[in-house]
Coordinates of C-alpha atoms in Angstrom, one line a residue:
M1 CA 20.6 10.9 -23.0
A2 CA 20.0 7.6 -25.1
R3 CA 21.6 7.0 -28.4
H4 CA 24.4 9.5 -28.3
G5 CA 25.7 9.7 -32.1
Q6 CA 28.8 11.1 -31.1
H7 CA 30.5 7.7 -31.2
Q8 CA 30.2 7.5 -35.0
R9 CA 33.2 5.8 -36.5
H10 CA 34.7 8.1 -39.3
S11 CA 36.0 5.2 -41.6
E12 CA 33.6 7.0 -44.0
P13 CA 32.5 10.7 -43.9
L14 CA 28.9 11.7 -43.7
N15 CA 27.0 14.6 -45.1
V16 CA 24.8 16.9 -43.2
E17 CA 21.6 15.0 -43.9
Q18 CA 23.1 11.9 -42.8
I19 CA 24.1 13.2 -39.6
V20 CA 20.7 14.7 -38.9
R21 CA 19.2 11.4 -39.2
A22 CA 21.9 9.9 -36.8
A23 CA 21.2 13.0 -34.2
K24 CA 17.9 11.4 -33.1
F25 CA 17.5 10.6 -29.5
D26 CA 14.9 9.4 -26.9
Y27 CA 13.3 12.0 -24.9
N28 CA 11.5 11.2 -21.8
P29 CA 9.4 14.2 -20.5
F30 CA 9.4 12.6 -17.1
V31 CA 12.9 13.4 -16.6
P32 CA 13.3 16.6 -14.3
L33 CA 13.7 19.5 -16.4
R34 CA 17.0 20.7 -14.2
Y35 CA 18.7 17.4 -16.0
W36 CA 17.7 18.2 -19.5
L37 CA 19.0 21.7 -19.0
R38 CA 22.1 20.3 -17.7
S39 CA 22.2 17.9 -20.5
A40 CA 21.9 20.5 -23.0
G41 CA 24.8 22.4 -21.5
T42 CA 27.0 19.3 -21.5
L43 CA 26.2 19.2 -25.3
V44 CA 27.3 22.3 -26.2
K45 CA 30.8 21.8 -24.1
E46 CA 31.4 18.6 -25.9
A47 CA 30.7 20.0 -29.4
S48 CA 33.1 22.7 -28.8
I49 CA 35.9 20.3 -27.5
Y50 CA 35.3 18.4 -30.9
E51 CA 35.2 21.5 -33.1
R52 CA 38.6 22.7 -31.8
E53 CA 40.0 19.2 -32.4
G54 CA 38.9 19.3 -35.8
D55 CA 36.1 16.5 -35.4
D56 CA 33.4 18.6 -37.4
Q57 CA 31.2 15.7 -37.7
R58 CA 30.8 15.0 -34.2
A59 CA 30.5 18.7 -33.5
Y60 CA 27.8 19.2 -36.0
L61 CA 25.5 16.2 -34.5
L62 CA 25.9 17.5 -31.0
L63 CA 25.1 21.0 -31.7
F64 CA 21.8 19.9 -33.8
R65 CA 20.9 17.8 -31.0
H66 CA 21.3 20.6 -28.6
A67 CA 18.9 22.7 -30.8
Q68 CA 16.6 19.9 -31.3
L69 CA 16.3 19.4 -27.5
V70 CA 16.0 23.0 -26.5
L71 CA 13.5 24.1 -29.4
G72 CA 11.8 20.9 -30.1
H73 CA 11.3 19.3 -26.8
L74 CA 11.8 21.5 -23.5
P75 CA 9.3 24.1 -24.2
N76 CA 6.5 21.0 -24.0
H77 CA 8.1 19.7 -20.8
P78 CA 5.4 19.5 -17.8
R79 CA 7.4 22.2 -15.7
A80 CA 8.6 24.3 -18.4
R81 CA 6.1 27.2 -17.5
Q82 CA 6.9 27.2 -13.8
P83 CA 8.6 30.6 -13.3
E84 CA 11.7 29.3 -11.9
N85 CA 12.4 27.5 -15.0
R86 CA 11.4 30.1 -17.5
L87 CA 14.5 32.0 -17.2
A88 CA 16.6 29.0 -17.6
L89 CA 14.9 28.0 -20.9
A90 CA 15.3 31.7 -22.1
E91 CA 19.0 31.3 -21.5
A92 CA 19.2 27.9 -23.1
E93 CA 17.4 29.4 -26.4
K94 CA 20.1 32.1 -26.4
E95 CA 22.7 29.4 -26.6
V96 CA 21.0 27.7 -29.4
A97 CA 21.2 31.0 -31.3
R98 CA 24.9 30.5 -31.2
S99 CA 24.5 26.8 -32.0
L100 CA 22.6 27.5 -35.0
A101 CA 25.4 30.0 -36.4
R102 CA 28.0 27.6 -35.9
L103 CA 26.0 24.7 -37.5
E104 CA 26.2 27.1 -40.6
V105 CA 29.7 27.5 -40.6
L106 CA 30.4 23.6 -40.2
K107 CA 27.7 22.6 -42.9
P108 CA 29.8 23.6 -46.0
K109 CA 32.9 22.0 -44.9
I110 CA 31.2 18.6 -43.8
N111 CA 29.5 18.4 -47.4
K112 CA 32.8 19.4 -49.2
R113 CA 34.7 16.6 -47.3
Y114 CA 31.9 14.2 -47.9
D115 CA 31.7 15.2 -51.9
D116 CA 35.4 14.8 -52.3
Y117 CA 35.4 11.4 -50.7
V118 CA 32.5 10.2 -53.0
R119 CA 34.6 11.6 -55.9
L120 CA 37.7 9.6 -55.0
V121 CA 35.7 6.3 -54.2
R122 CA 34.1 6.8 -57.8
R123 CA 37.6 7.5 -59.4
R124 CA 39.1 4.5 -57.7
D125 CA 36.2 2.1 -58.6
L126 CA 36.0 3.1 -62.6
P127 CA 37.3 0.4 -64.9
R128 CA 41.0 0.9 -65.5
A129 CA 41.4 2.7 -68.7
T130 CA 44.2 1.6 -71.0
P131 CA 46.4 3.2 -73.9
E132 CA 45.4 1.1 -76.3
H133 CA 41.7 2.2 -76.3
G134 CA 42.8 5.7 -76.9
V135 CA 42.2 6.8 -73.5
E136 CA 44.6 8.1 -71.0
T137 CA 45.2 6.1 -67.8
L138 CA 43.8 7.3 -64.8
K139 CA 46.1 7.8 -61.9
P140 CA 45.4 5.2 -59.3
I141 CA 43.8 6.5 -55.9
T142 CA 45.6 5.1 -53.1
G143 CA 44.0 3.8 -49.7
D144 CA 45.7 6.6 -47.8
E145 CA 44.4 9.4 -50.1
I146 CA 40.8 8.2 -49.4
Q147 CA 41.5 7.7 -45.6
R148 CA 42.8 11.3 -45.8
H149 CA 39.5 12.8 -46.9
S150 CA 37.6 10.3 -44.6
S151 CA 39.3 11.5 -41.6
P152 CA 37.9 14.6 -39.7
E153 CA 40.6 17.3 -40.5
P154 CA 43.8 15.2 -39.9
A155 CA 47.1 17.0 -39.6
P156 CA 48.9 17.0 -43.1
D157 CA 50.7 13.8 -44.0
E158 CA 49.3 12.2 -40.6
L159 CA 46.1 10.4 -40.0
R160 CA 44.3 10.5 -36.8
R161 CA 45.4 7.4 -34.9
E162 CA 42.9 5.2 -33.4
L163 CA 44.0 3.9 -29.8
A164 CA 42.7 1.3 -27.6
A165 CA 42.1 2.5 -24.2
G166 CA 43.4 -0.5 -22.2
E167 CA 46.8 -0.7 -24.3
N168 CA 47.4 3.1 -24.2
R169 CA 47.0 4.3 -20.6
D170 CA 50.3 5.9 -20.3
L171 CA 50.0 7.7 -23.4
A172 CA 46.5 8.7 -22.6
V173 CA 47.9 10.3 -19.3
K174 CA 50.6 12.1 -21.2
I175 CA 47.9 13.5 -23.5
A176 CA 45.8 14.3 -20.6
H177 CA 48.4 16.2 -18.9
K178 CA 49.4 18.4 -21.7
E179 CA 46.2 19.3 -23.0
I180 CA 44.5 20.1 -19.5
Q181 CA 47.5 22.4 -18.9
R182 CA 46.9 24.1 -22.2
R183 CA 43.4 24.7 -21.4
E184 CA 43.9 25.8 -18.0
T185 CA 46.5 28.4 -19.3
V186 CA 44.2 29.8 -21.9
R187 CA 41.4 29.8 -19.3
R188 CA 43.4 31.8 -16.7
T189 CA 44.7 34.4 -19.3
T190 CA 41.3 34.8 -20.9
R191 CA 39.9 35.3 -17.3
Q192 CA 42.4 37.7 -16.2
A193 CA 41.6 39.7 -19.2
R194 CA 38.0 39.7 -18.2
I195 CA 36.9 38.5 -21.6
S196 CA 34.0 35.7 -21.7
E197 CA 34.8 32.4 -23.4
H198 CA 31.9 33.0 -25.8
T199 CA 33.4 36.1 -27.0
V200 CA 36.6 34.3 -27.5
L201 CA 35.0 31.5 -29.4
G202 CA 32.5 33.8 -31.0
S203 CA 32.4 36.8 -33.1
G204 CA 34.7 38.9 -31.0
F205 CA 37.7 37.1 -32.6
D206 CA 36.4 36.2 -36.1
G207 CA 37.3 32.9 -35.6
Q208 CA 40.7 33.1 -34.5
Y209 CA 40.6 31.4 -31.4
T210 CA 43.2 28.7 -32.5
D211 CA 45.8 31.5 -33.2
L212 CA 44.8 33.3 -29.9
A213 CA 45.4 30.4 -27.8
G214 CA 48.7 29.7 -29.3
A215 CA 49.7 33.3 -28.7
F216 CA 48.9 33.0 -25.2
E217 CA 51.2 30.1 -24.8
T218 CA 53.8 31.7 -26.6
D219 CA 53.8 35.0 -24.8
I220 CA 53.4 33.4 -21.2
E221 CA 56.2 31.1 -21.7
S222 CA 58.5 34.0 -22.6
N223 CA 57.3 36.5 -19.8
M224 CA 56.5 34.0 -17.1
N225 CA 56.5 36.5 -14.4
G226 CA 54.7 39.3 -16.3
D227 CA 51.3 40.5 -15.6
L228 CA 48.6 38.3 -17.2
R229 CA 46.5 41.6 -18.2
E230 CA 49.3 42.9 -20.1
Q231 CA 50.2 39.7 -21.6
M232 CA 46.7 39.7 -23.2
R233 CA 47.0 42.9 -24.6
N234 CA 50.4 41.9 -26.2
V235 CA 48.9 39.1 -27.6
A236 CA 46.0 40.9 -29.0
L237 CA 48.5 43.3 -30.8
Q238 CA 50.2 40.3 -32.4
L239 CA 47.1 39.4 -34.2
E240 CA 45.2 41.5 -36.9
P241 CA 44.3 45.0 -36.0
K242 CA 40.6 44.0 -36.4
T243 CA 41.1 41.6 -33.8
A244 CA 42.6 44.0 -31.2
T245 CA 39.8 46.4 -31.8
N246 CA 37.2 43.5 -31.2
L247 CA 39.1 42.7 -28.2
N248 CA 38.7 46.4 -26.7
R249 CA 35.1 46.5 -27.9
S250 CA 34.3 43.1 -26.4
R251 CA 35.8 43.4 -22.9
D252 CA 32.6 44.1 -21.0
G253 CA 30.3 41.6 -22.5
F254 CA 29.0 40.1 -25.8
S255 CA 28.7 41.8 -29.0
T256 CA 25.5 43.3 -30.0
P257 CA 22.7 40.8 -31.0
N258 CA 22.5 42.1 -34.4
S259 CA 26.3 41.5 -35.2
T260 CA 27.2 38.7 -37.7
L261 CA 28.7 35.8 -35.7
H262 CA 31.8 34.3 -36.7
Y263 CA 33.2 31.0 -35.5
P264 CA 36.7 29.5 -35.5
S265 CA 37.8 27.5 -38.4
V266 CA 39.7 24.3 -37.6
P267 CA 43.3 24.6 -39.0
E268 CA 45.1 21.7 -40.8
K269 CA 47.8 21.4 -38.1
Q270 CA 48.2 22.8 -34.9
S271 CA 51.7 22.9 -33.4
C272 CA 52.1 22.3 -29.5
K273 CA 54.3 24.9 -27.9
L274 CA 54.2 23.3 -24.3
W275 CA 57.1 21.1 -23.6
A276 CA 56.5 18.0 -21.4
P277 CA 59.7 15.8 -20.5
S278 CA 60.2 12.9 -22.9
P279 CA 60.3 9.0 -21.5
L280 CA 64.0 9.6 -22.0
Q281 CA 64.0 12.4 -19.5
S282 CA 61.5 11.2 -17.1
S283 CA 64.1 10.9 -14.2
A284 CA 65.3 14.4 -14.7
P285 CA 63.7 17.1 -12.3
K286 CA 60.8 19.0 -13.5
Q287 CA 61.2 22.8 -13.7
S288 CA 58.2 24.7 -12.2
S289 CA 57.0 27.9 -12.8
S290 CA 54.5 30.5 -11.1
I291 CA 51.5 29.1 -13.0
G292 CA 52.6 25.6 -13.7
V293 CA 53.9 25.7 -17.2
A294 CA 56.9 23.4 -17.7
R295 CA 59.7 25.4 -19.7
P296 CA 61.9 23.5 -22.3
P297 CA 65.3 22.2 -21.0
K298 CA 68.2 24.4 -21.4
I299 CA 70.2 23.7 -24.1
P300 CA 73.6 22.6 -22.8
D301 CA 76.6 24.9 -22.9
L302 CA 79.5 24.1 -25.6
P303 CA 82.5 22.4 -23.9
R304 CA 85.7 24.5 -23.8
K305 CA 88.0 24.0 -26.1
E306 CA 91.0 21.4 -25.4
Q307 CA 94.7 22.7 -25.8
I308 CA 96.1 21.3 -28.8
H309 CA 99.0 19.1 -28.1
S310 CA 101.9 18.7 -30.0
D311 CA 102.7 15.4 -31.9
S312 CA 105.1 14.4 -29.3
Q313 CA 102.3 14.8 -26.8
L314 CA 99.7 12.9 -28.5
P315 CA 98.8 9.5 -26.9
T316 CA 99.5 6.5 -28.9
N317 CA 98.6 2.9 -29.3
S318 CA 101.0 -0.1 -29.3
H319 CA 101.9 0.6 -33.1
G320 CA 102.9 4.2 -32.4
A321 CA 100.3 5.6 -34.1
P322 CA 97.9 8.4 -32.4
Q323 CA 94.9 7.1 -30.8
L324 CA 91.4 8.5 -31.8
P325 CA 89.3 10.2 -29.4
P326 CA 86.2 8.2 -28.2
K327 CA 82.9 8.9 -30.0
S328 CA 80.6 11.3 -28.0
P329 CA 77.0 10.1 -28.1
M330 CA 74.6 12.1 -30.2
P331 CA 72.2 14.1 -28.1
T332 CA 68.5 13.2 -28.4
S333 CA 66.4 16.0 -29.4
T334 CA 63.2 16.5 -27.6
L335 CA 62.0 18.8 -30.2
E336 CA 61.8 15.9 -33.0
T337 CA 58.2 15.2 -34.3
R338 CA 58.5 11.7 -34.1
S339 CA 60.8 9.1 -33.1
T340 CA 62.0 6.5 -35.4
T341 CA 60.5 3.8 -33.5
G342 CA 57.0 5.5 -34.0
T343 CA 56.6 6.3 -30.5
P344 CA 54.9 9.7 -29.8
T345 CA 57.2 12.5 -28.5
P346 CA 56.0 15.4 -26.5
S347 CA 55.2 17.5 -29.7
D348 CA 53.2 14.8 -31.2
L349 CA 50.6 14.8 -28.2
H350 CA 48.0 17.0 -29.8
P351 CA 44.2 15.7 -29.3
S352 CA 43.6 16.0 -32.8
T353 CA 46.3 13.3 -33.7
F354 CA 44.7 10.7 -31.9
T355 CA 40.9 9.2 -31.2
F356 CA 40.5 6.8 -28.4
K357 CA 38.0 3.9 -29.6
P358 CA 34.8 3.2 -27.5
S359 CA 35.7 0.8 -25.2
A360 CA 32.3 -0.9 -24.2
I361 CA 28.5 -0.7 -25.2
L362 CA 25.4 -0.4 -23.9
E363 CA 22.8 -3.3 -23.8
N364 CA 21.1 -1.3 -26.6
G365 CA 24.3 -1.5 -28.9
Q366 CA 25.1 2.1 -28.2
P367 CA 29.2 2.5 -27.9
L368 CA 30.3 4.2 -24.7
R369 CA 33.5 6.2 -24.8
T370 CA 36.2 5.5 -22.3
I371 CA 36.7 7.1 -18.7
F372 CA 39.8 7.4 -17.5
L373 CA 40.0 7.2 -13.5
P374 CA 42.9 8.2 -11.2
P375 CA 43.7 4.9 -9.3
D376 CA 44.3 7.3 -6.2
L377 CA 41.1 9.3 -6.2
R378 CA 39.2 6.4 -4.2
S379 CA 41.8 6.5 -1.2
R380 CA 41.9 10.3 -1.0
F381 CA 38.1 10.4 -1.2
L382 CA 37.8 8.0 1.7
S383 CA 40.3 10.0 3.8
I384 CA 38.1 13.1 3.4
A385 CA 35.0 11.1 4.3
S386 CA 36.8 9.4 7.3
A387 CA 35.3 11.8 9.7
N388 CA 31.5 10.9 8.7
T389 CA 32.3 7.4 8.4
R390 CA 33.3 7.0 12.1
V391 CA 30.2 8.6 13.2
N392 CA 28.1 6.3 10.4
L393 CA 27.4 9.1 8.0
E394 CA 27.4 8.8 4.3
T395 CA 29.7 11.1 2.4
C396 CA 29.5 12.0 -1.6
G397 CA 31.7 13.6 -4.1
I398 CA 31.3 14.6 -7.8
L399 CA 33.8 13.4 -10.4
C400 CA 34.3 16.1 -12.9
G401 CA 36.6 16.3 -15.9
T402 CA 37.0 17.0 -19.7
L403 CA 36.8 15.3 -23.2
I404 CA 40.0 14.9 -24.9
S405 CA 40.4 12.9 -28.1
N406 CA 37.1 11.3 -27.6
A407 CA 37.8 9.9 -24.2
L408 CA 36.9 11.3 -20.8
F409 CA 39.3 12.0 -18.4
I410 CA 38.3 12.6 -14.4
S411 CA 40.6 15.7 -13.2
K412 CA 38.6 17.0 -10.4
L413 CA 36.9 15.5 -7.2
V414 CA 34.4 18.2 -6.2
I415 CA 33.0 17.7 -2.5
P416 CA 29.6 19.6 -2.7
D417 CA 27.6 21.1 0.3
Q418 CA 25.5 18.0 1.6
E419 CA 23.2 16.5 4.3
S420 CA 23.8 12.7 5.3
T421 CA 22.2 10.2 7.4
S422 CA 23.6 6.7 7.8
D423 CA 21.8 5.7 4.7
T424 CA 21.5 8.8 2.5
C425 CA 23.6 11.8 1.5
D426 CA 21.8 14.5 -0.6
T427 CA 23.6 17.6 -2.1
I428 CA 22.4 21.0 -1.2
N429 CA 23.0 24.3 -2.7
E430 CA 23.3 22.6 -6.3
S431 CA 23.7 26.1 -7.9
A432 CA 27.3 26.7 -6.2
L433 CA 28.3 23.2 -7.5
F434 CA 27.2 23.8 -11.3
D435 CA 28.5 27.6 -11.3
Y436 CA 31.9 26.1 -10.2
C437 CA 31.7 23.5 -12.9
D438 CA 30.7 26.1 -15.6
A439 CA 33.6 28.5 -14.5
E440 CA 36.2 25.9 -14.7
D441 CA 34.6 24.4 -17.9
L442 CA 34.2 21.0 -16.4
M443 CA 31.9 18.1 -17.2
V444 CA 30.1 16.0 -14.7
L445 CA 31.0 12.6 -15.3
G446 CA 29.5 10.8 -12.3
W447 CA 29.6 10.6 -8.5
I448 CA 31.2 8.7 -5.6
H449 CA 29.7 7.9 -2.1
T450 CA 30.3 5.8 1.0
H451 CA 28.3 3.0 2.6
P452 CA 29.7 3.5 6.3
T453 CA 28.4 0.0 7.5
Q454 CA 26.8 -1.6 4.6
T455 CA 28.5 -3.8 1.8
C456 CA 29.1 -2.2 -1.9
F457 CA 26.0 -2.4 -3.7
M458 CA 23.5 0.4 -5.4
S459 CA 20.5 0.7 -3.4
S460 CA 17.0 1.8 -4.8
R461 CA 17.9 5.3 -3.8
D462 CA 21.2 5.3 -5.4
L463 CA 19.6 3.8 -8.6
H464 CA 17.1 6.8 -8.8
T465 CA 20.2 9.3 -7.9
H466 CA 22.3 7.9 -10.6
C467 CA 19.6 7.7 -13.3
G468 CA 19.6 11.7 -13.2
Y469 CA 23.6 11.6 -14.0
Q470 CA 23.2 8.8 -16.8
V471 CA 20.2 10.8 -18.5
M472 CA 22.8 13.6 -18.8
M473 CA 25.6 11.5 -20.1
P474 CA 25.5 7.8 -20.9
E475 CA 28.9 7.2 -19.7
S476 CA 28.4 8.4 -16.2
I477 CA 29.5 6.1 -13.4
A478 CA 28.6 5.7 -9.8
I479 CA 31.5 4.7 -7.3
V480 CA 30.3 2.8 -4.1
C481 CA 33.0 2.7 -1.3
A482 CA 32.2 0.3 1.7
P483 CA 35.1 1.1 3.8
S484 CA 34.0 -1.2 6.7
K485 CA 34.0 -4.4 4.5
G486 CA 36.8 -3.0 2.3
E487 CA 34.7 -3.2 -0.8
W488 CA 34.3 -0.9 -3.6
G489 CA 32.9 -0.8 -7.2
V490 CA 32.2 1.2 -10.1
F491 CA 28.6 0.9 -11.6
R492 CA 26.1 2.0 -14.3
L493 CA 22.7 1.4 -15.0
T494 CA 21.9 -1.1 -18.0
D495 CA 20.0 0.4 -20.9
P496 CA 17.7 -1.6 -21.2
P497 CA 16.1 -2.3 -18.9
G498 CA 17.7 -0.3 -16.0
M499 CA 17.4 3.2 -17.3
K500 CA 13.9 2.7 -18.4
T501 CA 12.7 0.9 -15.2
V502 CA 14.0 3.5 -13.2
L503 CA 12.5 6.4 -15.1
N504 CA 9.2 4.9 -14.9
C505 CA 9.3 3.9 -11.2
H506 CA 7.0 6.1 -9.2
Q507 CA 7.0 3.8 -6.1
P508 CA 6.8 6.0 -2.8
G509 CA 9.7 5.7 -0.1
L510 CA 13.2 5.9 -0.1
F511 CA 14.2 2.4 -0.5
H512 CA 11.7 0.0 -2.6
P513 CA 12.3 -3.3 -4.6
H514 CA 12.5 -3.1 -8.5
A515 CA 11.1 -6.0 -10.5
E516 CA 14.0 -6.3 -12.9
S517 CA 17.0 -8.0 -11.7
N518 CA 19.8 -6.7 -13.9
I519 CA 19.1 -3.0 -13.3
Y520 CA 22.9 -2.2 -12.9
T521 CA 26.2 -3.6 -13.9
D522 CA 29.9 -3.3 -13.3
A523 CA 31.6 -0.3 -15.5
L524 CA 35.2 -1.4 -14.6
K525 CA 35.6 -5.1 -14.9
P526 CA 34.8 -5.4 -17.8
G527 CA 33.5 -2.0 -18.9
H528 CA 34.3 1.3 -20.1
V529 CA 36.2 2.6 -17.2
F530 CA 39.8 2.1 -17.0
E531 CA 42.3 3.3 -14.1
A532 CA 45.3 5.3 -15.2
Q533 CA 48.4 5.6 -13.0
G534 CA 49.5 8.8 -13.0
L535 CA 46.6 10.6 -13.9
E536 CA 46.5 13.8 -11.9
F537 CA 43.4 15.0 -10.3
E538 CA 42.6 18.2 -7.8
V539 CA 40.3 18.1 -4.6
V540 CA 37.7 21.0 -4.5
D541 CA 36.0 21.1 -1.2
L542 CA 32.7 23.3 -1.5
R543 CA 31.5 22.5 2.0
P544 CA 31.2 25.6 4.5
G545 CA 34.4 25.8 6.6
H546 CA 36.4 23.3 4.5

């Protein structure tokens, strides 16, 4: 979807009217409807993450764009009236109803932040009054105070730090590991208790998602081996009585359509209750648990008291005076909120504290968010594809992940059910793939495939395939591996001219030339993709028999 506005810089806050103007995008009715529907779902996922991280402006922009796409464009799509698409459109319209309710919650918060910012700027720019003129001197407005109002819901006394992806890969890995683990913990507990995510984020909990998630973590850490469903009930009782009542009432589905929807308010600051080893403790063995949540290190026992010596037994130096005992080094606390050098400690690694700056731009000037790629993913995929490669058959995989601090992290390599030839690879049973992504709250960030005997390049067939991914998300990438040549590359379509060229191409046949020469470009060197050593990922094989 072209001209994504979620990359707006927050140096100055916008009001709702300005955000709506920035939400415009290029709609092409010739893009298959299924791609637009997947794009609509991605917009909602991204908005939910931005909202939980306190970035109200980006959340509002994406929710407004979602409503505009589903209500303003898709009903007029050439394939909208086909029977198989009517149900999908009806479901998308139900999601819009929830989006509109969230927009109403965000609107006054955004406008208030904008009005406060304008007021502070005007106060700063007023001519300095002096006591000689009988006017009380105005207190000067500091840059930090103005910045605090321009930042999207920063934590108290702490500004959202902008990070360059290339210079902060290790920090990105730590943030991703902690946040992905936290989300997985909440998702598992929610799933065990049979509560839908929309119920947790919507009216069933009256906007207490953040408190619920924190309570999940606290309860799970204290009862690692307990039954998750019992823990869920215990957590509900820790919240307001009304919440516990809603939990029982909402266990089997959504609340009634006539009920008022309440969406979560973003707190001023969220505490991180999961512990991860600090850099000083990286060499220590990790403590594991049954659900993969690390426990805090055990506090060392106090040393035994030494027997007090008599004066005659005390060691002495050359002057006969007793020797002073050696000083013991002060223990380093892992619970400090920030080290003296400014290096983030484990308790600092909350997504709302950081934002990764866009690391590249499209040819039309649109910024691209960073994608962090596990360096080991490619070799793991080639190992999976080796059986097909030996018999000259292509293999493909789907790159899935999530959004954290305005950057995209690839955390899953999904091998879909597929049909292959020596020159093509087509996914089949796509519904199973998308059902899995929805159940795991994953975003599709691109794809990877092999050229068993050919060189590393994007064929015309590859270009048309990737166009569907890049319509859903401009940052989407295509990784091509040519194992027989020892080559590989990470690519994206140019925009312009690549995207429009492929979208408007109706040439028959699998392989055909295009008039434009610069249809695609490298996304890695340079580009918006960065390999991040230590970034963990999981392989999920959906092929029958695997």
